Tab-separated table of C-alpha atoms in Angstrom:
chain	number	residue	atom	x	y	z
A	220	UNK	CA	221.165	199.006	43.146
A	221	UNK	CA	222.232	202.412	44.296
A	222	UNK	CA	219.558	202.233	46.864
A	223	UNK	CA	220.926	198.928	48.043
A	224	UNK	CA	224.389	200.464	48.340
A	225	UNK	CA	222.978	203.461	50.215
A	226	UNK	CA	221.082	201.138	52.537
A	227	UNK	CA	224.211	199.042	52.988
A	228	UNK	CA	226.236	202.183	53.625
A	229	UNK	CA	223.726	203.350	56.215
A	230	UNK	CA	223.733	199.913	57.760
A	231	UNK	CA	227.569	199.923	57.908
A	232	UNK	CA	227.496	203.409	59.488
A	233	UNK	CA	225.019	202.172	62.076
A	234	UNK	CA	227.209	199.162	62.770
A	235	UNK	CA	230.299	201.409	63.038
A	236	UNK	CA	228.335	203.757	65.337
A	237	UNK	CA	227.136	200.808	67.397
A	238	UNK	CA	230.664	199.368	67.515
A	239	UNK	CA	231.958	202.771	68.699
A	240	UNK	CA	229.233	202.976	71.299
A	241	UNK	CA	230.046	199.436	72.453
A	242	UNK	CA	233.744	200.291	72.665
A	243	UNK	CA	232.940	203.412	74.701
A	244	UNK	CA	230.661	201.372	76.918
A	245	UNK	CA	233.400	198.724	77.214
A	246	UNK	CA	235.956	201.356	78.242
A	247	UNK	CA	233.501	202.784	80.782
A	248	UNK	CA	232.812	199.302	82.139
A	249	UNK	CA	236.547	198.549	82.314
A	250	UNK	CA	237.133	201.830	84.137
A	251	UNK	CA	234.295	200.943	86.517
A	252	UNK	CA	235.807	197.461	87.021
A	253	UNK	CA	239.197	199.038	87.836
A	254	UNK	CA	237.491	201.436	90.241
A	255	UNK	CA	235.595	198.568	91.884
A	256	UNK	CA	238.808	196.517	92.093
A	257	UNK	CA	240.528	199.453	93.791
A	258	UNK	CA	237.622	199.810	96.199
A	259	UNK	CA	237.722	196.066	96.801
A	260	UNK	CA	241.459	196.226	97.433
A	261	UNK	CA	240.986	199.152	99.807
A	262	UNK	CA	238.156	197.384	101.623
A	263	UNK	CA	240.206	194.189	101.766
A	264	UNK	CA	243.141	196.094	103.287
A	265	UNK	CA	240.804	197.803	105.733
A	266	UNK	CA	239.274	194.442	106.638
A	267	UNK	CA	242.727	192.970	107.227
A	268	UNK	CA	243.705	195.923	109.427
A	269	UNK	CA	240.463	195.669	111.367
A	270	UNK	CA	240.867	191.894	111.672
A	271	UNK	CA	244.408	192.396	112.949
A	272	UNK	CA	243.211	195.045	115.388
A	273	UNK	CA	240.382	192.767	116.504
A	274	UNK	CA	242.850	189.925	117.066
A	275	UNK	CA	245.132	192.229	119.040
A	276	UNK	CA	242.217	193.499	121.110
A	277	UNK	CA	241.025	189.941	121.719
A	278	UNK	CA	244.496	188.904	122.858
A	279	UNK	CA	244.761	192.012	125.014
A	280	UNK	CA	241.363	191.360	126.507
A	281	UNK	CA	242.328	187.738	127.218
A	282	UNK	CA	245.526	188.940	128.941
A	283	UNK	CA	243.556	191.446	130.992
A	284	UNK	CA	241.063	188.755	131.909
A	285	UNK	CA	243.932	186.505	133.025
A	286	UNK	CA	245.474	189.352	135.012
A	287	UNK	CA	242.104	190.129	136.557
A	288	UNK	CA	241.577	186.479	137.464
A	289	UNK	CA	245.086	186.307	138.940
A	290	UNK	CA	244.342	189.439	140.990
A	291	UNK	CA	241.048	187.916	142.148
A	292	UNK	CA	242.807	184.693	143.103
A	293	UNK	CA	245.532	186.624	144.924
A	294	UNK	CA	242.924	188.749	146.680
A	295	UNK	CA	240.977	185.670	147.738
A	296	UNK	CA	244.165	184.011	148.975
A	297	UNK	CA	245.117	187.150	150.928
A	298	UNK	CA	241.605	187.386	152.355
A	299	UNK	CA	241.670	183.753	153.448
A	300	UNK	CA	245.101	184.270	154.998
A	301	UNK	CA	243.903	187.361	156.833
A	302	UNK	CA	240.797	185.551	158.046
A	303	UNK	CA	243.007	182.734	159.328
A	304	UNK	CA	245.184	185.274	161.116
A	305	UNK	CA	242.084	186.902	162.612
A	306	UNK	CA	240.869	183.519	163.875
A	307	UNK	CA	244.304	182.744	165.330
A	308	UNK	CA	244.547	186.155	166.993
A	309	UNK	CA	240.997	185.818	168.324
A	310	UNK	CA	241.831	182.400	169.761
A	311	UNK	CA	245.014	183.847	171.293
A	312	UNK	CA	243.062	186.809	172.704
A	313	UNK	CA	240.456	184.433	174.151
A	314	UNK	CA	243.222	182.323	175.707
A	315	UNK	CA	244.911	185.413	177.166
A	316	UNK	CA	241.553	186.632	178.480
A	317	UNK	CA	240.983	183.301	180.243
A	318	UNK	CA	244.526	183.420	181.682
A	319	UNK	CA	243.934	187.003	182.853
A	320	UNK	CA	240.684	186.013	184.511
A	321	UNK	CA	242.446	183.056	186.162
A	322	UNK	CA	245.322	185.319	187.317
A	323	UNK	CA	242.822	187.894	188.634
A	324	UNK	CA	240.968	185.170	190.524
A	325	UNK	CA	244.258	183.806	191.889
A	326	UNK	CA	245.358	187.320	192.859
A	327	UNK	CA	242.067	187.825	194.679
A	328	UNK	CA	242.583	184.564	196.589
A	329	UNK	CA	246.179	185.533	197.381
A	330	UNK	CA	245.035	188.951	198.636
A	331	UNK	CA	242.456	187.296	200.834
A	332	UNK	CA	245.079	184.836	202.075
A	333	UNK	CA	247.562	187.697	202.625
A	334	UNK	CA	244.915	189.714	204.465
A	335	UNK	CA	244.065	186.641	206.594
A	336	UNK	CA	247.757	186.019	207.249
A	337	UNK	CA	248.218	189.685	208.148
A	338	UNK	CA	245.364	189.438	210.640
A	339	UNK	CA	246.811	186.257	212.129
A	340	UNK	CA	250.265	187.875	212.377
A	341	UNK	CA	248.745	190.883	214.080
A	342	UNK	CA	246.879	188.603	216.498
A	343	UNK	CA	250.045	186.656	217.198
A	344	UNK	CA	252.007	189.864	217.691
A	345	UNK	CA	249.361	191.153	220.058
A	346	UNK	CA	249.599	187.982	222.186
A	347	UNK	CA	253.366	188.139	222.438
A	348	UNK	CA	254.704	189.247	225.763
A	349	UNK	CA	255.705	192.840	225.676
A	350	UNK	CA	253.309	193.741	222.917
A	351	UNK	CA	251.721	197.065	223.205
A	352	UNK	CA	248.106	196.903	224.149
C-alpha cells in the first residue's frame, strides 16, 4: 500500500508539474497572442494609413489628369483658333497681293497713257504757231 501511495504521490507530482508546465505554456501563448494582436493592430493602422494615402494619391492623380486634359483641350482650341487666324490672314494677304498686282498693272497702263498723252501734248505744242522749233 505504501508503494501505491508513493506511486500516487509521484503521479500527483507529475500532474502538478504538467499543470505548471501547461500554465507556463498558456501564459507564453497568451503573451504571444497579445504580441500578435498588437502587431495586427499596428499592421491594420498602417494599412489604413496606406489606404488613405492611396485614396488621396488616386484623387490627386485624377485631378491632375483632369487638369492635364483641360490643358490639352485648351491647347487644341488655341491651336485651332490660331490656325483659323493664319488661314484668314493668308486669305487677306492673298487678296492684298492680287489688289497690289492689279494696282501695279493699272499704274503701268496709266504711265503708258500719261507718256502717250505727254507725247501728244508735245506734238500739239510743237504744231502751235509760235512754238520753238
